[in-house]
Amino acid sequence: MPASPPTSSARPPSLTYEPDPPFEIAPAHAPGSPLVFSSPHSGAHYSADFLAASRLDPTVLRRSEDAFVDELFAAAAAANGAALIKALFPRAYVDPNREPWELDPAMFEGPLPAFVNRQSPRVAGGLGTVARVVSNGAEIYRHKLDFAETRRRIEALYMPYHAALEALLARTQAQFGTCLLVDCHSMPSIGGPMDRDPGRRRLDFVLGDCFGAACAPIVIATAEACLRDMGYAVGRNDPYAGGFITRHYGTPSASRHALQIEINRGLYMDEIAIAKAPGFAKLAADLGVLVQKLADLSRSLVPQAA
């Protein structure tokens, strides 16, 4: 594992452009395994236009990020033969862990097309594909949005991310006969006003398998046992059971498995300053143990011939 980073290292956001392509893929550095990692909420490229349209300052916007999550997993993923895809655009701008068209009509000038999902629980909470609020409930925008601009964001950023993720999964499954997607996230150490657990101190990890629908039972059981053996407090499916990525790509009957991992930010970062804390290196090393366990397990998920 890499040496411990400086405790004051905050990652400054890029303020001037939309990334093209809107994702990065870190390749494996070892013989492959049926593992794929995604970090859809670690992007920190905030365009100048977005900042100008927002009523919030960049630091407040960034508290919706899963800051540094991609870095926590990157070395272990590569060492265990797994690629990692991460979004470069921020979730406050476009959220790839939603359906492609979950939008709140109250945010827009004029009517929305009929295909838009206006009534999902995420939309009701202000956290659709283009969010109305950040995680603390503060409104993002000064003015109502134009649907044509929102469509452009989704087609330029969201769609390519999912196309690349699908291609990684398809290539992995073609090579190994199976694949296990680990969708990597972080959560505030205390439930926020928009969450199901407001004001409640959270566990170290929450594992989500959509209540058993997204992966074989042994996957979540192995992850839970590994983390508990290292002394972490671990829960399942509460308050996070798995977002769109886990639900959409997790199809165990087709030998595609997906597991969502939520990490308590208090373990590794200063949540106010958005900077790595002294616990970062230890957590990254412990996640290396977990990744190796999941890599070993993933090879056993290949369906047996009848």
Coordinates of N, CA, C and O in Angstrom, one line a residue, residues 159-298:
M159 N -24.6 9.3 -19.8 CA -24.6 8.2 -20.7 C -23.3 7.6 -21.0 O -23.1 6.4 -21.0
P160 N -22.2 8.4 -21.3 CA -20.9 7.8 -21.5 C -20.4 7.1 -20.3 O -19.7 6.0 -20.5
Y161 N -20.7 7.5 -19.1 CA -20.2 6.8 -17.9 C -20.8 5.4 -17.9 O -20.1 4.4 -17.7
H162 N -22.1 5.3 -18.1 CA -22.8 4.0 -18.0 C -22.4 3.1 -19.2 O -22.3 1.9 -19.1
A163 N -22.2 3.7 -20.4 CA -21.7 2.9 -21.5 C -20.3 2.3 -21.2 O -20.1 1.1 -21.5
A164 N -19.5 3.1 -20.6 CA -18.1 2.6 -20.2 C -18.2 1.5 -19.1 O -17.5 0.5 -19.2
L165 N -19.1 1.7 -18.2 CA -19.3 0.7 -17.1 C -19.8 -0.6 -17.7 O -19.4 -1.7 -17.3
E166 N -20.9 -0.5 -18.5 CA -21.4 -1.7 -19.1 C -20.4 -2.4 -19.9 O -20.3 -3.6 -19.9
A167 N -19.5 -1.7 -20.7 CA -18.5 -2.3 -21.5 C -17.5 -3.1 -20.6 O -17.1 -4.2 -20.9
L168 N -17.1 -2.5 -19.4 CA -16.2 -3.2 -18.5 C -16.9 -4.4 -18.0 O -16.2 -5.5 -17.9
L169 N -18.1 -4.4 -17.6 CA -18.8 -5.6 -17.1 C -18.9 -6.6 -18.2 O -18.7 -7.8 -17.9
A170 N -19.3 -6.2 -19.4 CA -19.5 -7.2 -20.4 C -18.2 -7.9 -20.8 O -18.1 -9.1 -21.0
R171 N -17.1 -7.1 -20.8 CA -15.8 -7.7 -21.1 C -15.3 -8.6 -20.0 O -14.8 -9.7 -20.3
T172 N -15.6 -8.2 -18.8 CA -15.2 -9.1 -17.7 C -16.0 -10.4 -17.7 O -15.4 -11.5 -17.5
Q173 N -17.3 -10.3 -17.9 CA -18.1 -11.5 -17.9 C -17.7 -12.4 -19.1 O -17.7 -13.6 -19.0
A174 N -17.4 -11.8 -20.3 CA -17.0 -12.6 -21.4 C -15.7 -13.4 -21.1 O -15.5 -14.5 -21.6
Q175 N -14.8 -12.8 -20.3 CA -13.6 -13.4 -20.0 C -13.7 -14.5 -19.0 O -13.1 -15.5 -19.1
F176 N -14.5 -14.2 -17.9 CA -14.5 -15.1 -16.8 C -15.8 -15.9 -16.6 O -15.9 -16.8 -15.8
G177 N -16.8 -15.5 -17.4 CA -18.1 -16.2 -17.2 C -19.0 -15.6 -16.1 O -20.1 -16.0 -15.9
T178 N -18.5 -14.6 -15.4 CA -19.2 -14.0 -14.3 C -18.5 -12.6 -14.1 O -17.4 -12.3 -14.6
C179 N -19.1 -11.8 -13.3 CA -18.5 -10.6 -12.8 C -19.1 -10.1 -11.5 O -20.3 -10.4 -11.2
L180 N -18.3 -9.4 -10.7 CA -18.8 -8.8 -9.4 C -18.4 -7.4 -9.5 O -17.3 -7.0 -9.5
L181 N -19.5 -6.5 -9.5 CA -19.3 -5.1 -9.4 C -19.4 -4.6 -8.0 O -20.3 -4.9 -7.3
V182 N -18.4 -3.9 -7.6 CA -18.4 -3.2 -6.2 C -18.5 -1.7 -6.5 O -17.7 -1.1 -7.0
D183 N -19.7 -1.2 -6.0 CA -20.0 0.2 -6.2 C -19.6 0.9 -4.9 O -20.2 0.7 -3.9
C184 N -18.7 1.9 -5.0 CA -18.0 2.4 -3.9 C -18.5 3.8 -3.5 O -18.5 4.7 -4.4
H185 N -18.9 4.0 -2.3 CA -19.4 5.3 -1.8 C -18.9 5.6 -0.4 O -18.4 4.8 0.3
S186 N -19.2 6.9 0.0 CA -19.0 7.3 1.3 C -20.2 8.0 1.9 O -21.0 8.4 1.1
M187 N -20.3 8.0 3.2 CA -21.5 8.6 3.8 C -21.1 9.5 4.9 O -20.1 9.2 5.6
P188 N -21.8 10.6 5.2 CA -21.5 11.4 6.3 C -21.6 10.6 7.6 O -22.3 9.6 7.7
S189 N -20.7 11.0 8.6 CA -20.7 10.2 9.8 C -22.0 10.3 10.6 O -22.2 9.4 11.5
I190 N -22.8 11.3 10.4 CA -24.0 11.5 11.0 C -25.1 11.7 10.0 O -24.9 12.5 9.0
G191 N -26.2 11.1 10.1 CA -27.3 11.2 9.1 C -27.8 12.7 9.0 O -27.9 13.4 10.0
G192 N -27.9 13.1 7.7 CA -28.3 14.5 7.5 C -29.8 14.6 7.4 O -30.6 13.7 7.5
P193 N -30.3 15.9 7.2 CA -31.7 16.2 7.2 C -32.5 15.5 6.1 O -33.7 15.4 6.2
M194 N -31.8 15.2 5.0 CA -32.4 14.6 3.8 C -32.4 13.0 3.9 O -32.9 12.4 3.0
D195 N -31.8 12.5 4.9 CA -31.6 11.0 5.1 C -32.7 10.4 5.9 O -33.5 11.1 6.6
R196 N -32.7 9.1 5.9 CA -33.6 8.3 6.6 C -33.3 8.2 8.1 O -34.1 7.8 8.9
D197 N -32.1 8.7 8.5 CA -31.6 8.6 9.8 C -31.0 9.9 10.3 O -29.9 10.0 10.8
P198 N -31.8 11.0 10.2 CA -31.3 12.3 10.6 C -30.8 12.4 12.0 O -31.4 11.9 13.0
G199 N -29.6 12.9 12.2 CA -29.0 13.1 13.5 C -28.4 11.9 14.1 O -27.8 12.0 15.2
R200 N -28.5 10.7 13.5 CA -28.0 9.5 14.1 C -26.6 9.2 13.7 O -26.2 9.3 12.5
R201 N -25.7 8.9 14.6 CA -24.4 8.5 14.3 C -24.4 7.1 13.6 O -25.0 6.2 14.0
R202 N -23.6 7.0 12.6 CA -23.6 5.9 11.7 C -22.5 4.9 12.0 O -21.5 5.2 12.6
L203 N -22.8 3.6 11.5 CA -21.8 2.6 11.6 C -20.6 2.9 10.7 O -20.6 3.8 9.9
D204 N -19.5 2.1 10.8 CA -18.4 2.3 9.9 C -18.6 2.0 8.5 O -18.1 2.7 7.6
F205 N -19.4 0.9 8.2 CA -19.7 0.5 6.9 C -21.2 0.1 6.8 O -21.7 -0.5 7.7
V206 N -21.8 0.4 5.7 CA -23.1 -0.1 5.3 C -23.0 -0.8 4.0 O -22.6 -0.2 3.0
L207 N -23.3 -2.1 3.9 CA -23.3 -2.9 2.7 C -24.7 -3.0 2.2 O -25.6 -3.3 2.9
G208 N -24.8 -2.8 0.9 CA -26.1 -2.9 0.2 C -26.2 -3.9 -0.9 O -25.3 -3.8 -1.8
D209 N -27.1 -4.8 -0.8 CA -27.4 -5.7 -1.9 C -28.8 -5.7 -2.4 O -29.3 -6.7 -2.9
C210 N -29.5 -4.6 -2.2 CA -30.9 -4.4 -2.5 C -31.7 -5.6 -1.9 O -32.6 -6.2 -2.5
F211 N -31.4 -5.8 -0.6 CA -32.1 -6.8 0.2 C -32.1 -8.2 -0.4 O -33.1 -8.9 -0.5
G212 N -30.9 -8.5 -0.9 CA -30.6 -9.8 -1.5 C -30.9 -10.0 -3.0 O -30.6 -11.0 -3.5
A213 N -31.3 -8.9 -3.6 CA -31.6 -9.0 -5.1 C -30.5 -8.8 -6.0 O -30.5 -9.2 -7.2
A214 N -29.4 -8.2 -5.5 CA -28.3 -7.7 -6.4 C -27.1 -8.7 -6.5 O -26.3 -8.5 -7.4
C215 N -26.9 -9.6 -5.5 CA -25.8 -10.4 -5.6 C -26.1 -11.7 -4.8 O -27.0 -11.8 -4.0
A216 N -25.2 -12.7 -5.0 CA -25.4 -14.0 -4.3 C -25.2 -13.7 -2.8 O -24.3 -12.9 -2.4
P217 N -25.9 -14.4 -1.9 CA -25.8 -14.1 -0.5 C -24.3 -14.2 0.0 O -23.9 -13.5 0.9
I218 N -23.5 -15.1 -0.6 CA -22.1 -15.2 -0.1 C -21.3 -14.0 -0.3 O -20.3 -13.7 0.4
V219 N -21.7 -13.1 -1.2 CA -20.9 -11.9 -1.5 C -21.0 -10.9 -0.3 O -20.0 -10.5 0.2
I220 N -22.2 -10.6 0.1 CA -22.4 -9.7 1.2 C -21.9 -10.3 2.5 O -21.3 -9.6 3.3
A221 N -22.1 -11.6 2.6 CA -21.7 -12.3 3.9 C -20.2 -12.2 4.0 O -19.6 -12.0 5.1
T222 N -19.5 -12.5 2.9 CA -18.0 -12.4 2.9 C -17.5 -11.0 3.2 O -16.6 -10.9 4.0
A223 N -18.1 -10.0 2.6 CA -17.6 -8.7 2.9 C -17.9 -8.3 4.3 O -17.0 -7.7 5.0
E224 N -19.0 -8.6 4.8 CA -19.4 -8.3 6.2 C -18.4 -9.0 7.2 O -17.9 -8.4 8.1
A225 N -18.2 -10.3 7.0 CA -17.3 -11.0 7.9 C -15.9 -10.5 7.9 O -15.2 -10.3 8.9
C226 N -15.4 -10.1 6.7 CA -14.0 -9.6 6.6 C -13.9 -8.3 7.3 O -13.0 -8.1 8.1
L227 N -14.9 -7.4 7.2 CA -14.8 -6.1 7.8 C -15.0 -6.2 9.3 O -14.3 -5.6 10.1
R228 N -15.9 -7.1 9.8 CA -16.1 -7.3 11.2 C -14.8 -7.9 11.8 O -14.4 -7.5 13.0
D229 N -14.2 -8.8 11.1 CA -12.9 -9.4 11.7 C -11.8 -8.4 11.9 O -10.9 -8.5 12.7
M230 N -11.9 -7.3 11.1 CA -10.9 -6.2 11.3 C -11.4 -5.2 12.3 O -10.7 -4.1 12.5
G231 N -12.5 -5.4 13.0 CA -12.9 -4.5 14.1 C -13.9 -3.5 13.7 O -14.2 -2.6 14.5
Y232 N -14.4 -3.5 12.5 CA -15.4 -2.4 12.0 C -16.8 -2.8 12.4 O -17.2 -4.0 12.4
A233 N -17.6 -1.8 12.6 CA -19.1 -2.0 12.9 C -19.7 -1.9 11.5 O -19.6 -0.9 10.8
V234 N -20.5 -2.9 11.2 CA -21.0 -3.1 9.8 C -22.5 -3.4 9.8 O -23.0 -4.2 10.7
G235 N -23.2 -2.7 8.9 CA -24.7 -3.0 8.8 C -25.0 -3.4 7.4 O -24.2 -3.2 6.5
R236 N -26.2 -3.8 7.2 CA -26.7 -4.2 5.8 C -28.0 -3.4 5.5 O -28.9 -3.4 6.3
N237 N -27.9 -2.8 4.3 CA -29.1 -2.2 3.7 C -29.9 -1.1 4.4 O -31.0 -0.8 4.0
D238 N -29.3 -0.6 5.5 CA -30.0 0.5 6.2 C -28.9 1.4 6.7 O -28.0 1.0 7.5
P239 N -28.9 2.7 6.3 CA -30.0 3.3 5.5 C -29.8 3.3 4.0 O -30.5 3.9 3.3
Y240 N -28.8 2.5 3.5 CA -28.5 2.5 2.1 C -28.6 1.0 1.6 O -27.7 0.2 1.9
A241 N -29.6 0.7 0.8 CA -29.7 -0.7 0.3 C -29.0 -0.9 -1.1 O -28.9 -2.0 -1.5
G242 N -28.7 0.2 -1.7 CA -28.1 0.1 -3.1 C -28.9 1.1 -4.0 O -30.1 1.1 -4.0
G243 N -28.1 1.8 -4.7 CA -28.8 2.8 -5.6 C -29.0 2.2 -7.0 O -29.0 1.0 -7.2
F244 N -29.2 3.1 -8.0 CA -29.5 2.6 -9.3 C -28.4 1.7 -9.9 O -28.7 0.7 -10.5
I245 N -27.2 2.0 -9.7 CA -26.1 1.1 -10.2 C -26.2 -0.3 -9.7 O -26.1 -1.3 -10.4
T246 N -26.4 -0.4 -8.4 CA -26.5 -1.8 -7.8 C -27.7 -2.5 -8.3 O -27.7 -3.7 -8.7
R247 N -28.8 -1.8 -8.3 CA -30.1 -2.4 -8.8 C -30.0 -2.8 -10.3 O -30.5 -3.8 -10.7
H248 N -29.5 -1.9 -11.1 CA -29.5 -2.1 -12.5 C -28.5 -3.1 -13.0 O -28.9 -3.9 -13.9
Y249 N -27.3 -3.2 -12.4 CA -26.3 -4.1 -12.9 C -26.3 -5.4 -12.1 O -25.7 -6.4 -12.6
G250 N -26.9 -5.5 -11.0 CA -26.9 -6.7 -10.2 C -27.9 -7.7 -10.6 O -29.1 -7.5 -10.3
T251 N -27.6 -8.7 -11.3 CA -28.5 -9.7 -11.8 C -27.9 -11.1 -11.5 O -27.3 -11.7 -12.4
P252 N -28.0 -11.6 -10.3 CA -27.3 -12.8 -10.0 C -27.7 -14.0 -10.9 O -26.9 -14.9 -11.2
S253 N -29.0 -14.0 -11.3 CA -29.4 -15.1 -12.2 C -28.7 -15.1 -13.5 O -28.6 -16.2 -14.2
A254 N -28.1 -14.0 -13.9 CA -27.3 -13.9 -15.1 C -25.8 -13.9 -14.8 O -25.0 -13.6 -15.7
S255 N -25.5 -14.3 -13.6 CA -24.1 -14.3 -13.1 C -23.4 -12.9 -13.1 O -22.2 -12.8 -13.3
R256 N -24.3 -11.9 -12.9 CA -23.7 -10.5 -12.7 C -24.2 -10.2 -11.3 O -25.3 -10.1 -11.0
H257 N -23.2 -9.9 -10.5 CA -23.4 -9.6 -9.1 C -22.9 -8.1 -8.8 O -22.0 -7.7 -9.4
A258 N -23.7 -7.5 -7.9 CA -23.3 -6.1 -7.5 C -23.5 -5.9 -6.0 O -24.5 -6.3 -5.5
L259 N -22.5 -5.2 -5.5 CA -22.5 -4.9 -4.0 C -22.2 -3.5 -3.8 O -21.2 -3.0 -4.4
Q260 N -23.0 -2.7 -3.1 CA -22.7 -1.3 -2.8 C -22.0 -1.3 -1.4 O -22.4 -1.9 -0.5
I261 N -21.0 -0.5 -1.3 CA -20.2 -0.3 -0.1 C -20.3 1.2 0.3 O -19.8 2.1 -0.5
E262 N -20.8 1.5 1.5 CA -20.8 2.9 2.0 C -19.8 2.9 3.2 O -19.9 2.2 4.1
I263 N -18.9 3.9 3.1 CA -17.9 4.0 4.1 C -18.1 5.3 4.9 O -18.3 6.4 4.3
N264 N -18.1 5.2 6.2 CA -18.2 6.4 7.1 C -17.1 7.3 6.9 O -15.9 7.0 7.0
R265 N -17.4 8.6 6.5 CA -16.3 9.5 6.2 C -15.4 9.9 7.4 O -14.3 10.3 7.2
G266 N -16.0 9.7 8.6 CA -15.2 10.0 9.8 C -14.0 9.1 9.9 O -13.1 9.4 10.7
L267 N -14.0 8.0 9.2 CA -12.8 7.0 9.3 C -11.6 7.6 8.6 O -10.5 7.2 9.0
Y268 N -11.8 8.5 7.6 CA -10.6 8.8 6.8 C -10.5 10.2 6.3 O -9.5 10.6 5.7
M269 N -11.5 11.1 6.7 CA -11.4 12.4 6.2 C -11.9 13.4 7.2 O -12.7 13.1 8.0
D270 N -11.5 14.7 7.0 CA -12.1 15.8 7.7 C -13.3 16.2 6.8 O -13.2 16.7 5.7
E271 N -14.5 16.0 7.3 CA -15.7 16.2 6.6 C -16.0 17.7 6.3 O -16.8 18.0 5.3
I272 N -15.5 18.6 7.1 CA -15.7 20.0 6.9 C -14.7 20.6 5.9 O -15.1 21.2 4.9
A273 N -13.5 20.3 6.1 CA -12.4 20.8 5.2 C -12.3 20.0 3.9 O -11.6 20.5 3.0
I274 N -12.9 18.8 3.8 CA -12.7 17.9 2.7 C -11.2 17.6 2.5 O -10.7 17.9 1.4
A275 N -10.6 17.1 3.5 CA -9.2 16.7 3.4 C -9.0 15.4 4.1 O -9.7 15.0 5.0
K276 N -7.9 14.7 3.6 CA -7.6 13.4 4.2 C -7.2 13.5 5.6 O -6.5 14.4 6.0
A277 N -7.6 12.6 6.4 CA -7.3 12.5 7.9 C -6.3 11.4 8.1 O -6.0 10.6 7.2
P278 N -5.7 11.4 9.3 CA -4.6 10.4 9.6 C -5.1 8.9 9.4 O -4.3 8.0 9.1
G279 N -6.4 8.7 9.5 CA -6.9 7.3 9.3 C -6.9 6.8 7.9 O -7.3 5.6 7.6
F280 N -6.6 7.7 6.9 CA -6.7 7.3 5.5 C -5.9 6.1 5.2 O -6.4 5.1 4.5
A281 N -4.6 6.1 5.5 CA -3.7 5.0 5.1 C -4.1 3.7 5.7 O -4.1 2.7 5.0
K282 N -4.5 3.7 7.0 CA -5.0 2.4 7.6 C -6.2 1.9 6.9 O -6.3 0.7 6.7
L283 N -7.2 2.8 6.6 CA -8.4 2.3 6.0 C -8.1 1.7 4.6 O -8.6 0.7 4.2
A284 N -7.2 2.4 3.8 CA -6.9 1.9 2.5 C -6.2 0.5 2.6 O -6.5 -0.4 1.8
A285 N -5.4 0.3 3.6 CA -4.7 -1.0 3.8 C -5.8 -2.0 4.2 O -5.8 -3.2 3.7
D286 N -6.7 -1.7 5.0 CA -7.8 -2.6 5.4 C -8.7 -3.0 4.2 O -9.1 -4.1 4.0
L287 N -9.0 -2.0 3.4 CA -9.8 -2.2 2.2 C -9.0 -3.1 1.2 O -9.6 -3.9 0.5
G288 N -7.7 -3.1 1.3 CA -6.9 -4.0 0.5 C -7.2 -5.5 0.9 O -7.2 -6.3 0.0
V289 N -7.3 -5.7 2.1 CA -7.7 -7.1 2.6 C -9.0 -7.5 2.1 O -9.2 -8.6 1.6
L290 N -10.0 -6.5 2.2 CA -11.3 -6.8 1.7 C -11.3 -7.1 0.2 O -12.0 -8.0 -0.3
V291 N -10.6 -6.3 -0.6 CA -10.6 -6.4 -2.0 C -10.0 -7.8 -2.4 O -10.5 -8.5 -3.3
Q292 N -9.0 -8.2 -1.7 CA -8.4 -9.5 -2.0 C -9.4 -10.7 -1.7 O -9.5 -11.6 -2.4
K293 N -10.1 -10.5 -0.6 CA -11.2 -11.5 -0.3 C -12.2 -11.6 -1.4 O -12.7 -12.7 -1.8
L294 N -12.7 -10.4 -1.8 CA -13.7 -10.4 -2.9 C -13.1 -10.9 -4.2 O -13.9 -11.5 -5.0
A295 N -11.9 -10.6 -4.5 CA -11.3 -11.1 -5.7 C -11.2 -12.7 -5.7 O -11.6 -13.3 -6.7
D296 N -10.8 -13.2 -4.6 CA -10.8 -14.7 -4.4 C -12.2 -15.3 -4.6 O -12.4 -16.3 -5.2
L297 N -13.2 -14.6 -3.9 CA -14.5 -15.1 -4.0 C -15.1 -15.0 -5.4 O -15.8 -15.9 -5.8
S298 N -14.8 -13.9 -6.1 CA -15.4 -13.7 -7.4 C -15.1 -14.8 -8.3 O -15.9 -15.2 -9.2

